[in-house]
Coordinates of C-alpha atoms in Angstrom, one line a residue:
M46 CA 146.5 77.9 102.8
T47 CA 149.4 78.4 105.1
V48 CA 152.3 80.9 105.1
A49 CA 155.8 81.0 106.3
E50 CA 156.4 82.7 109.7
S51 CA 157.1 86.4 109.3
E52 CA 160.5 87.5 110.3
P53 CA 160.5 89.9 113.3
S54 CA 161.5 93.3 112.0
G55 CA 160.2 95.9 114.3
S56 CA 156.5 96.4 114.6
R57 CA 154.3 94.6 112.0
P58 CA 153.4 96.9 109.1
E59 CA 150.0 98.5 108.9
V60 CA 148.3 100.3 106.1
R61 CA 144.9 102.0 105.7
A62 CA 143.1 100.6 102.6
A63 CA 139.8 101.9 101.3
A64 CA 137.8 99.2 103.1
G65 CA 139.7 99.4 106.4
R66 CA 143.1 99.0 108.2
L67 CA 145.3 96.0 107.5
R68 CA 148.2 94.5 109.5
G69 CA 150.7 92.3 107.6
G70 CA 154.2 91.0 108.4
W71 CA 157.8 91.4 107.5
E72 CA 159.6 88.7 105.5
A73 CA 163.3 89.2 104.5
G74 CA 162.9 92.9 104.6
V75 CA 159.7 93.0 102.6
A76 CA 156.2 93.9 104.0
V77 CA 153.7 91.2 103.1
F78 CA 149.9 91.4 103.2
R79 CA 147.9 88.4 102.3
G80 CA 144.3 87.5 101.8
I81 CA 142.9 91.0 101.4
P82 CA 139.4 90.8 99.9
F83 CA 138.9 92.9 96.8
A84 CA 135.3 91.8 96.1
E85 CA 132.4 90.1 98.0
P86 CA 132.5 86.3 98.0
P87 CA 130.8 85.2 94.7
V88 CA 128.5 82.7 96.4
G89 CA 124.8 82.5 97.3
E90 CA 122.9 85.2 95.4
L91 CA 126.3 86.4 93.9
R92 CA 127.1 83.0 92.4
F93 CA 128.0 83.5 88.7
A94 CA 127.5 87.3 89.1
A95 CA 129.9 90.0 88.2
P96 CA 132.2 90.8 91.2
R97 CA 130.7 93.2 93.8
P98 CA 133.0 95.7 95.7
V99 CA 133.9 94.4 99.1
R100 CA 132.3 95.9 102.2
G101 CA 134.4 97.7 104.7
W102 CA 135.4 96.5 108.2
S103 CA 136.1 98.1 111.5
G104 CA 139.3 97.7 113.5
V105 CA 142.4 96.2 112.1
R106 CA 142.2 93.1 109.8
Q107 CA 145.0 90.6 110.0
A108 CA 146.5 90.0 106.6
L109 CA 148.9 87.1 107.2
S110 CA 147.3 84.2 105.4
F111 CA 146.3 83.6 101.8
G112 CA 142.6 83.6 101.1
P113 CA 140.9 80.3 100.1
P114 CA 141.4 79.5 96.4
P115 CA 138.4 79.4 94.0
P116 CA 137.1 76.0 93.0
Q117 CA 139.6 74.2 90.9
G118 CA 139.8 71.4 88.3
G119 CA 141.5 68.2 89.2
H120 CA 144.9 68.9 87.4
F121 CA 148.0 68.6 89.5
G122 CA 146.0 68.1 92.7
M123 CA 144.6 71.6 92.7
D124 CA 141.0 70.4 93.4
A125 CA 142.2 68.9 96.7
L126 CA 143.9 72.2 97.7
S127 CA 140.8 74.2 97.1
Q128 CA 138.5 71.7 98.9
D129 CA 140.8 71.7 101.9
A130 CA 140.7 75.5 102.3
A131 CA 138.1 77.0 104.6
G132 CA 135.8 79.8 103.6
D133 CA 134.4 81.3 100.4
D134 CA 136.5 84.5 100.2
W135 CA 137.7 83.4 96.8
L136 CA 138.5 86.9 95.6
T137 CA 141.5 88.2 97.5
V138 CA 144.8 90.0 96.7
N139 CA 148.2 89.7 98.2
V140 CA 150.8 92.5 98.3
W141 CA 154.6 92.5 98.7
S142 CA 156.2 95.9 99.2
P143 CA 159.8 96.8 100.0
E144 CA 158.6 100.2 101.3
P145 CA 155.0 100.3 102.5
D146 CA 154.8 104.1 102.7
P147 CA 152.2 106.2 100.8
G148 CA 155.0 108.4 99.6
A149 CA 157.3 105.7 98.2
G150 CA 155.8 105.8 94.6
L151 CA 157.2 102.5 93.6
P152 CA 156.3 100.8 90.3
V153 CA 153.6 98.1 90.6
M154 CA 153.6 94.6 89.1
V155 CA 150.2 92.8 89.1
W156 CA 150.5 89.0 88.4
I157 CA 147.8 86.9 86.7
Q158 CA 148.6 83.2 87.1
G159 CA 147.9 80.6 84.4
G160 CA 146.3 77.2 84.5
A161 CA 144.4 76.7 81.2
Y162 CA 141.5 78.8 82.7
V163 CA 140.5 75.7 84.8
I164 CA 143.0 75.9 87.7
G165 CA 145.1 78.6 89.3
M166 CA 145.5 80.1 92.8
S167 CA 147.7 82.9 94.0
G168 CA 148.9 81.2 97.1
L169 CA 151.2 78.7 95.4
P170 CA 154.8 79.1 96.5
E171 CA 156.1 79.7 93.0
Y172 CA 154.1 83.0 93.0
D173 CA 155.7 84.3 96.2
G174 CA 156.5 87.9 95.3
G175 CA 159.1 88.6 97.9
R176 CA 162.3 88.2 95.9
L177 CA 160.9 90.1 92.9
A178 CA 159.7 92.9 95.1
R179 CA 163.0 93.2 97.0
D180 CA 165.4 92.8 94.2
G181 CA 163.4 94.9 91.7
G182 CA 162.3 97.7 93.9
V183 CA 158.7 97.1 93.0
V184 CA 155.4 96.4 94.7
V185 CA 154.1 92.9 93.6
V186 CA 150.4 92.1 93.7
T187 CA 148.9 88.6 93.1
F188 CA 145.3 87.7 93.4
N189 CA 142.7 84.9 92.9
Y190 CA 140.1 84.9 90.1
R191 CA 137.4 82.5 89.2
V192 CA 138.3 79.7 86.8
G193 CA 136.5 76.8 85.2
I194 CA 132.7 76.8 85.2
E195 CA 132.6 79.5 87.9
G196 CA 134.7 81.9 85.9
F197 CA 134.4 81.1 82.2
A198 CA 131.5 78.9 81.3
Q199 CA 128.8 80.5 79.2
I200 CA 125.8 80.3 81.5
E201 CA 122.4 81.6 80.7
G202 CA 121.5 84.5 83.0
A203 CA 125.1 85.2 84.0
P204 CA 127.6 87.7 82.5
A205 CA 130.3 86.1 80.2
N206 CA 133.9 86.1 81.2
R207 CA 133.4 86.4 85.0
G208 CA 137.1 85.5 85.5
L209 CA 138.1 88.5 83.4
L210 CA 135.7 90.7 85.3
D211 CA 137.4 89.5 88.6
Q212 CA 140.7 90.5 87.1
V213 CA 139.3 94.0 86.3
A214 CA 138.0 94.3 89.8
A215 CA 141.4 93.4 91.2
L216 CA 143.0 96.0 89.1
E217 CA 140.4 98.6 90.2
W218 CA 141.4 97.6 93.8
V219 CA 145.0 98.3 92.9
R220 CA 144.2 101.7 91.5
E221 CA 142.3 102.7 94.6
N222 CA 144.5 101.2 97.3
I223 CA 148.1 100.6 96.1
R224 CA 149.4 104.0 97.1
A225 CA 148.9 103.0 100.7
F226 CA 151.3 100.1 100.2
G227 CA 154.0 102.2 98.6
G228 CA 152.9 101.8 95.0
D229 CA 152.3 104.3 92.2
P230 CA 148.9 103.8 90.7
G231 CA 150.1 105.6 87.6
R232 CA 152.9 103.0 87.0
V233 CA 151.0 99.7 87.0
A234 CA 152.3 96.8 84.9
V235 CA 150.1 93.7 84.6
F236 CA 151.9 90.5 83.8
G237 CA 150.8 86.9 83.4
Q238 CA 151.8 83.6 81.9
S239 CA 149.9 81.0 79.8
A240 CA 146.2 81.5 80.6
G241 CA 147.4 84.5 82.6
G242 CA 149.2 85.8 79.5
G243 CA 145.9 85.2 77.5
S244 CA 144.1 87.2 80.2
V245 CA 146.6 90.0 79.8
A246 CA 145.9 90.0 76.1
A247 CA 142.2 90.0 76.8
L248 CA 142.6 93.0 79.2
L249 CA 144.3 94.9 76.5
A250 CA 141.3 94.5 74.3
M251 CA 138.7 95.5 76.9
E252 CA 137.4 99.1 77.0
R253 CA 136.6 98.8 80.8
T254 CA 140.4 98.5 81.6
A255 CA 141.2 102.0 80.4
G256 CA 143.5 103.7 82.9
L257 CA 144.0 100.6 85.0
F258 CA 147.5 99.8 83.8
R259 CA 150.2 101.4 81.8
R260 CA 152.3 98.4 80.8
A261 CA 151.5 94.8 80.0
V262 CA 153.6 91.6 79.9
A263 CA 152.1 88.6 78.1
Q264 CA 154.2 85.4 78.6
S265 CA 153.3 82.5 76.4
A266 CA 149.8 83.8 75.6
P267 CA 147.5 81.2 74.1
G268 CA 145.6 81.9 71.0
T269 CA 142.2 80.4 72.1
F270 CA 139.2 82.7 72.3
F271 CA 135.8 81.2 72.0
S272 CA 132.6 82.3 70.3
P273 CA 129.5 82.5 72.5
E274 CA 128.0 79.5 70.6
L275 CA 131.0 77.3 71.2
A276 CA 131.3 78.3 74.9
A277 CA 127.6 77.7 75.4
D278 CA 127.7 74.3 73.8
I279 CA 130.6 73.2 76.0
A280 CA 128.8 74.5 79.1
A281 CA 125.7 72.6 78.1
A282 CA 127.8 69.4 78.0
C283 CA 129.2 70.1 81.5
A284 CA 125.7 70.8 82.9
A285 CA 124.4 67.6 81.2
E286 CA 126.9 65.6 83.2
L287 CA 124.7 66.5 86.2
G288 CA 121.4 66.2 84.4
L289 CA 121.0 70.0 84.4
R290 CA 120.8 72.9 82.0
P291 CA 123.6 75.6 81.7
T292 CA 121.5 78.2 83.5
V293 CA 122.0 80.2 86.7
A294 CA 118.7 78.7 88.0
D295 CA 120.0 75.1 87.6
L296 CA 123.6 75.5 88.5
S297 CA 123.6 78.1 91.4
S298 CA 122.7 75.5 94.0
V299 CA 125.2 72.8 92.9
A300 CA 128.3 72.5 95.1
P301 CA 131.3 74.0 93.3
R302 CA 133.3 70.7 93.6
R303 CA 130.6 68.9 91.7
L304 CA 130.7 71.5 88.9
S305 CA 134.5 71.2 88.7
A306 CA 134.3 67.4 88.6
A307 CA 131.7 67.6 85.8
A308 CA 134.0 69.9 83.8
D309 CA 136.9 67.5 84.3
R310 CA 134.8 64.6 82.9
V311 CA 133.9 66.6 79.8
G312 CA 137.6 67.7 79.4
A313 CA 138.7 64.1 79.6
E314 CA 136.4 63.1 76.7
M315 CA 136.8 66.2 74.5
E316 CA 138.4 64.4 71.6
Q317 CA 135.1 62.7 70.8
W318 CA 133.6 66.2 70.3
A319 CA 136.2 67.3 67.8
Q320 CA 133.7 67.3 64.9
R321 CA 131.5 69.7 66.8
W322 CA 134.0 71.8 68.9
G323 CA 137.0 71.8 66.5
L324 CA 140.5 72.8 67.6
P325 CA 139.9 73.1 71.4
A326 CA 138.7 69.5 71.5
H327 CA 141.9 68.3 70.0
R328 CA 143.9 70.1 72.7
T329 CA 141.5 69.5 75.7
I330 CA 140.7 73.2 76.2
P331 CA 137.1 73.4 77.6
F332 CA 137.3 77.0 78.7
S333 CA 138.8 80.2 77.3
P334 CA 137.8 83.9 77.2
V335 CA 134.6 84.4 75.2
V336 CA 134.3 87.1 72.5
D337 CA 130.8 88.0 73.7
G338 CA 130.5 91.5 72.2
E339 CA 130.1 93.1 75.6
V340 CA 132.8 92.2 78.1
L341 CA 135.1 91.3 75.2
A342 CA 134.2 92.8 71.9
V343 CA 136.9 91.4 69.6
T344 CA 140.0 89.2 69.9
P345 CA 143.2 90.8 71.3
W346 CA 144.9 90.6 67.9
Q347 CA 142.0 92.5 66.2
A348 CA 141.9 95.0 69.1
L349 CA 145.7 95.7 68.9
T350 CA 145.5 96.0 65.1
D351 CA 142.8 98.6 65.6
G352 CA 145.0 100.5 68.0
A353 CA 143.5 99.5 71.4
G354 CA 147.0 99.1 72.9
R355 CA 148.7 102.0 71.3
D356 CA 149.2 103.8 74.6
I357 CA 150.1 100.7 76.5
E358 CA 153.8 99.5 76.4
L359 CA 153.9 95.8 75.7
L360 CA 156.4 93.1 76.6
V361 CA 155.6 89.7 75.1
G362 CA 157.3 86.4 74.4
H363 CA 157.4 82.7 74.6
T364 CA 159.7 79.7 75.3
R365 CA 161.4 77.9 72.5
D366 CA 160.0 74.4 73.3
E367 CA 156.5 75.3 74.6
Q368 CA 155.0 71.9 73.8
R369 CA 157.7 69.7 75.3
L370 CA 156.1 69.8 78.8
F371 CA 152.8 68.6 77.5
T372 CA 154.4 65.8 75.4
A373 CA 156.0 64.6 78.6
L374 CA 152.8 64.9 80.6
D375 CA 151.0 62.8 77.9
G376 CA 153.8 60.1 78.2
M377 CA 154.8 60.7 74.6
L378 CA 158.4 61.8 74.8
G379 CA 160.3 59.7 72.3
Q380 CA 157.1 58.0 71.3
V381 CA 155.5 60.3 68.7
S382 CA 154.7 58.3 65.5
E383 CA 154.7 59.6 61.9
E384 CA 150.9 59.2 62.0
Q385 CA 150.5 61.3 65.1
A386 CA 152.8 64.0 63.6
G387 CA 150.8 64.0 60.4
N388 CA 147.5 64.3 62.2
A389 CA 148.8 67.2 64.3
L390 CA 150.0 69.0 61.1
D391 CA 146.7 68.4 59.4
V392 CA 144.7 69.7 62.4
F393 CA 146.8 72.7 63.6
A394 CA 148.9 74.0 60.7
P395 CA 147.3 77.0 59.1
G396 CA 145.8 77.0 55.6
P397 CA 145.1 74.1 53.2
D398 CA 148.8 73.6 52.6
G399 CA 150.1 74.1 56.1
A400 CA 151.3 70.6 56.7
R401 CA 153.3 70.7 53.5
R402 CA 154.8 74.0 54.4
Y403 CA 156.0 72.6 57.7
R404 CA 157.6 69.7 56.1
D405 CA 159.3 71.9 53.5
A406 CA 160.5 74.4 56.1
F407 CA 161.9 71.7 58.4
P408 CA 163.1 69.0 56.1
A409 CA 165.4 67.3 58.7
A410 CA 162.7 67.2 61.4
G411 CA 161.4 63.9 62.6
P412 CA 157.9 63.1 63.7
E413 CA 158.3 64.3 67.3
E414 CA 159.9 67.6 66.3
L415 CA 157.2 68.3 63.8
Y416 CA 154.5 67.4 66.3
E417 CA 156.0 69.7 68.9
L418 CA 156.6 72.6 66.5
V419 CA 153.0 72.8 65.2
H420 CA 151.6 72.4 68.7
S421 CA 153.9 75.1 70.1
D422 CA 153.2 77.4 67.2
W423 CA 149.5 77.1 67.2
L424 CA 148.9 77.4 71.0
F425 CA 151.6 79.8 72.3
R426 CA 154.5 80.9 70.1
M427 CA 152.6 82.4 67.1
P428 CA 149.8 84.0 69.2
S429 CA 152.5 85.7 71.3
L430 CA 154.5 86.8 68.2
H431 CA 151.3 88.1 66.6
L432 CA 150.5 90.3 69.6
A433 CA 153.8 92.1 69.1
E434 CA 153.2 92.3 65.3
A435 CA 149.7 93.8 65.8
Q436 CA 150.9 96.2 68.4
T437 CA 153.7 97.4 66.2
A438 CA 151.6 97.7 63.1
A439 CA 149.2 100.0 64.9
G440 CA 152.0 102.3 66.0
G441 CA 152.4 101.0 69.5
R442 CA 155.5 99.8 71.2
A443 CA 156.3 96.2 71.9
H444 CA 159.4 94.3 73.1
L445 CA 159.7 90.6 72.2
Y446 CA 161.7 87.8 73.8
E447 CA 162.3 84.1 73.6
L448 CA 163.4 81.9 76.4
A449 CA 165.8 79.3 75.0
W450 CA 167.6 78.1 78.1
P451 CA 167.0 74.4 78.5
A452 CA 165.5 73.3 81.8
P453 CA 168.1 71.2 83.7
G454 CA 165.5 69.4 85.9
M455 CA 163.8 66.1 84.9
G456 CA 167.1 65.0 83.5
G457 CA 167.2 67.8 81.0
A458 CA 164.5 66.2 78.9
L459 CA 162.1 69.2 78.7
G460 CA 164.2 71.9 77.0
A461 CA 163.0 75.4 77.2
C462 CA 159.5 74.3 78.0
H463 CA 156.2 75.9 78.9
G464 CA 156.2 77.4 82.4
L465 CA 160.0 77.6 82.7
D466 CA 159.8 81.4 82.7
V467 CA 157.7 81.5 85.9
P468 CA 160.4 80.5 88.5
L469 CA 162.9 82.5 86.6
V470 CA 160.9 85.7 86.6
F471 CA 159.9 85.4 90.3
G472 CA 163.3 84.1 91.4
N473 CA 161.6 81.2 93.2
L474 CA 164.0 78.5 91.9
D475 CA 163.7 76.0 94.8
R476 CA 160.0 75.9 95.6
G477 CA 156.7 75.0 94.1
Q478 CA 156.0 72.6 91.2
A479 CA 157.7 74.9 88.7
A480 CA 161.0 74.4 90.6
M481 CA 161.1 70.8 89.3
L482 CA 162.1 72.3 86.0
I483 CA 165.1 73.9 87.6
G484 CA 166.4 70.8 89.5
E485 CA 167.1 70.1 93.2
T486 CA 169.9 72.7 93.6
P487 CA 169.7 75.8 91.4
S488 CA 172.9 76.2 89.4
P489 CA 174.8 79.5 89.1
Q490 CA 173.6 79.7 85.5
A491 CA 170.0 79.4 86.7
E492 CA 170.5 82.1 89.3
A493 CA 172.2 84.4 86.8
L494 CA 169.5 84.0 84.2
S495 CA 166.8 84.5 86.8
A496 CA 168.5 87.7 87.9
R497 CA 168.6 89.0 84.3
M498 CA 164.9 88.3 83.8
R499 CA 163.8 89.8 87.1
A500 CA 165.8 92.9 86.3
A501 CA 164.3 93.1 82.8
W502 CA 160.7 92.7 84.0
A503 CA 161.2 95.2 86.9
S504 CA 162.9 97.7 84.6
F505 CA 160.0 97.4 82.1
A506 CA 157.5 98.0 84.9
A507 CA 159.4 101.0 86.1
H508 CA 160.4 102.7 82.8
G509 CA 158.8 100.7 79.9
D510 CA 162.3 99.6 78.8
P511 CA 163.4 96.0 79.5
G512 CA 166.9 96.6 78.2
W513 CA 166.7 95.7 74.5
P514 CA 165.3 97.4 71.4
A515 CA 161.6 97.5 70.6
Y516 CA 160.4 95.0 68.0
D517 CA 159.8 96.2 64.4
T518 CA 159.0 94.5 61.2
D519 CA 162.3 95.4 59.5
Q520 CA 165.0 94.0 61.9
R521 CA 162.6 91.9 64.1
L522 CA 165.0 92.1 67.0
V523 CA 164.2 90.0 70.1
Q524 CA 166.0 89.3 73.4
R525 CA 166.9 85.6 73.5
F526 CA 167.4 84.4 77.1
D527 CA 169.9 81.6 77.4
T528 CA 173.1 80.8 79.3
R529 CA 174.5 83.6 77.1
S530 CA 171.7 85.9 76.3
A531 CA 171.8 88.1 73.3
V532 CA 169.7 90.4 71.1
A533 CA 169.2 88.8 67.7
A534 CA 166.7 88.5 64.8
Y535 CA 163.6 86.5 65.7
P536 CA 164.9 82.9 65.9
E537 CA 161.7 81.1 64.7
E538 CA 161.6 82.6 61.3
P539 CA 160.4 79.5 59.4
S540 CA 157.4 79.3 61.7
R541 CA 156.8 83.1 61.4
L542 CA 156.6 82.8 57.7
I543 CA 154.2 79.8 57.8
W544 CA 151.8 81.7 60.1
Q545 CA 152.3 85.3 58.9
S546 CA 148.8 85.5 57.2
H547 CA 146.9 83.7 60.0
T548 CA 144.6 86.0 62.1
F549 CA 143.8 83.8 65.2
P550 CA 140.1 84.3 64.8
V551 CA 137.3 83.5 67.2
L552 CA 137.0 79.8 67.5
P553 CA 133.5 78.8 66.4
L554 CA 131.0 76.0 67.1
I555 CA 131.4 73.9 64.0
S556 CA 128.1 71.9 64.1
R557 CA 125.2 71.4 66.4

């Protein structure tokens, strides 16, 4: 992974971390440190193991380049990016600080990227933390964690949820080291989108994260959490692609790229497993956090209902048109048939009369709108809403938002689609794949909306207040981000009513 040249701004910044000294660079007035190991490389005898603390070093370690990403699935060319990177230091953090002084005491924002738990790397240009750090007066941290088989497959002889354990290890590194970079370890906010939002939700439910963060932001959190039996069955299918069993003994000597390719093949054929694997097979979701009873005892919704997040301030939300991006990627925009819409309603709508309730609630909706509504609701919108509902019901504090601003890129066809919030929150409107949603030249409206969202996220990290009232079950007030943003009652009320009794349970193995 390469980085932009650092701007000369006096001597290069140095900090003393727990493992040794680090020398970074200055970029647009922000000190940047990249590729700092927070755990030993999870290879060799540590393959499929829980992360081990990194060993120290002598002298000054150069921290100018991102560390190599973990093995990736083949979506969006991520596999090629990971294969081209040298080294096996998959577990590294990156820090952007406007004031790298131990006495600065700045709020800290720790980002967890998404990618369906099969792809994701912190070195992508859309995750550059410079603008957010500079404009928000915060220290921004990004990091790599294991994905796919390496991080989330249920493998005999290995701990479950290794990707989540990597995230915990990164947060432990932040607690122990961030003061040296100007951050306040007592004001850490973890934020993530899509699978990163689901990871944030999982971290809220995990006992081992106590004291690691004070605030949490879950953006478009998916509702998929697997049972051990389901996860093990999918892992067995992946291993069978190579003629192996899903055990540490069988898989630890297989090259990571071969494992990723095997998982890709299973993912491409998941629909044929629908009678066995259920809902994840209909949406091609081979990996998700596993409710294993040890790393993750219960689902996030159950944990929040039980009061697990009562002392954590929560910001949560979704985009209005979550599914539109996936409809486009599947080549189905303008092509959804009545039969496809009916099948989607039958599969994903909650309860025995869910399909009828959707048709009754949206009488003017055509096939494509119904198709997108039920997909958006099942995977992202209602899981996110229910996090706020559970947090509030247990006496905790939650702020809710919806992003309704339509993406101008791609001819304006994608609406307020999944992933649009990422460039807006980071302020990186002209770089990375997510910038395609914004268009070639960011408009003044895009810049203004991005500034509002950056300010809200930074304010929440600093004070627990993003600038609008907390959600409650009487008024149900949310911040609706659009060209003209406003606080209003939750705008997806028909969907809320359809899903109000749903619990987002652990997804089971249906048959063997």
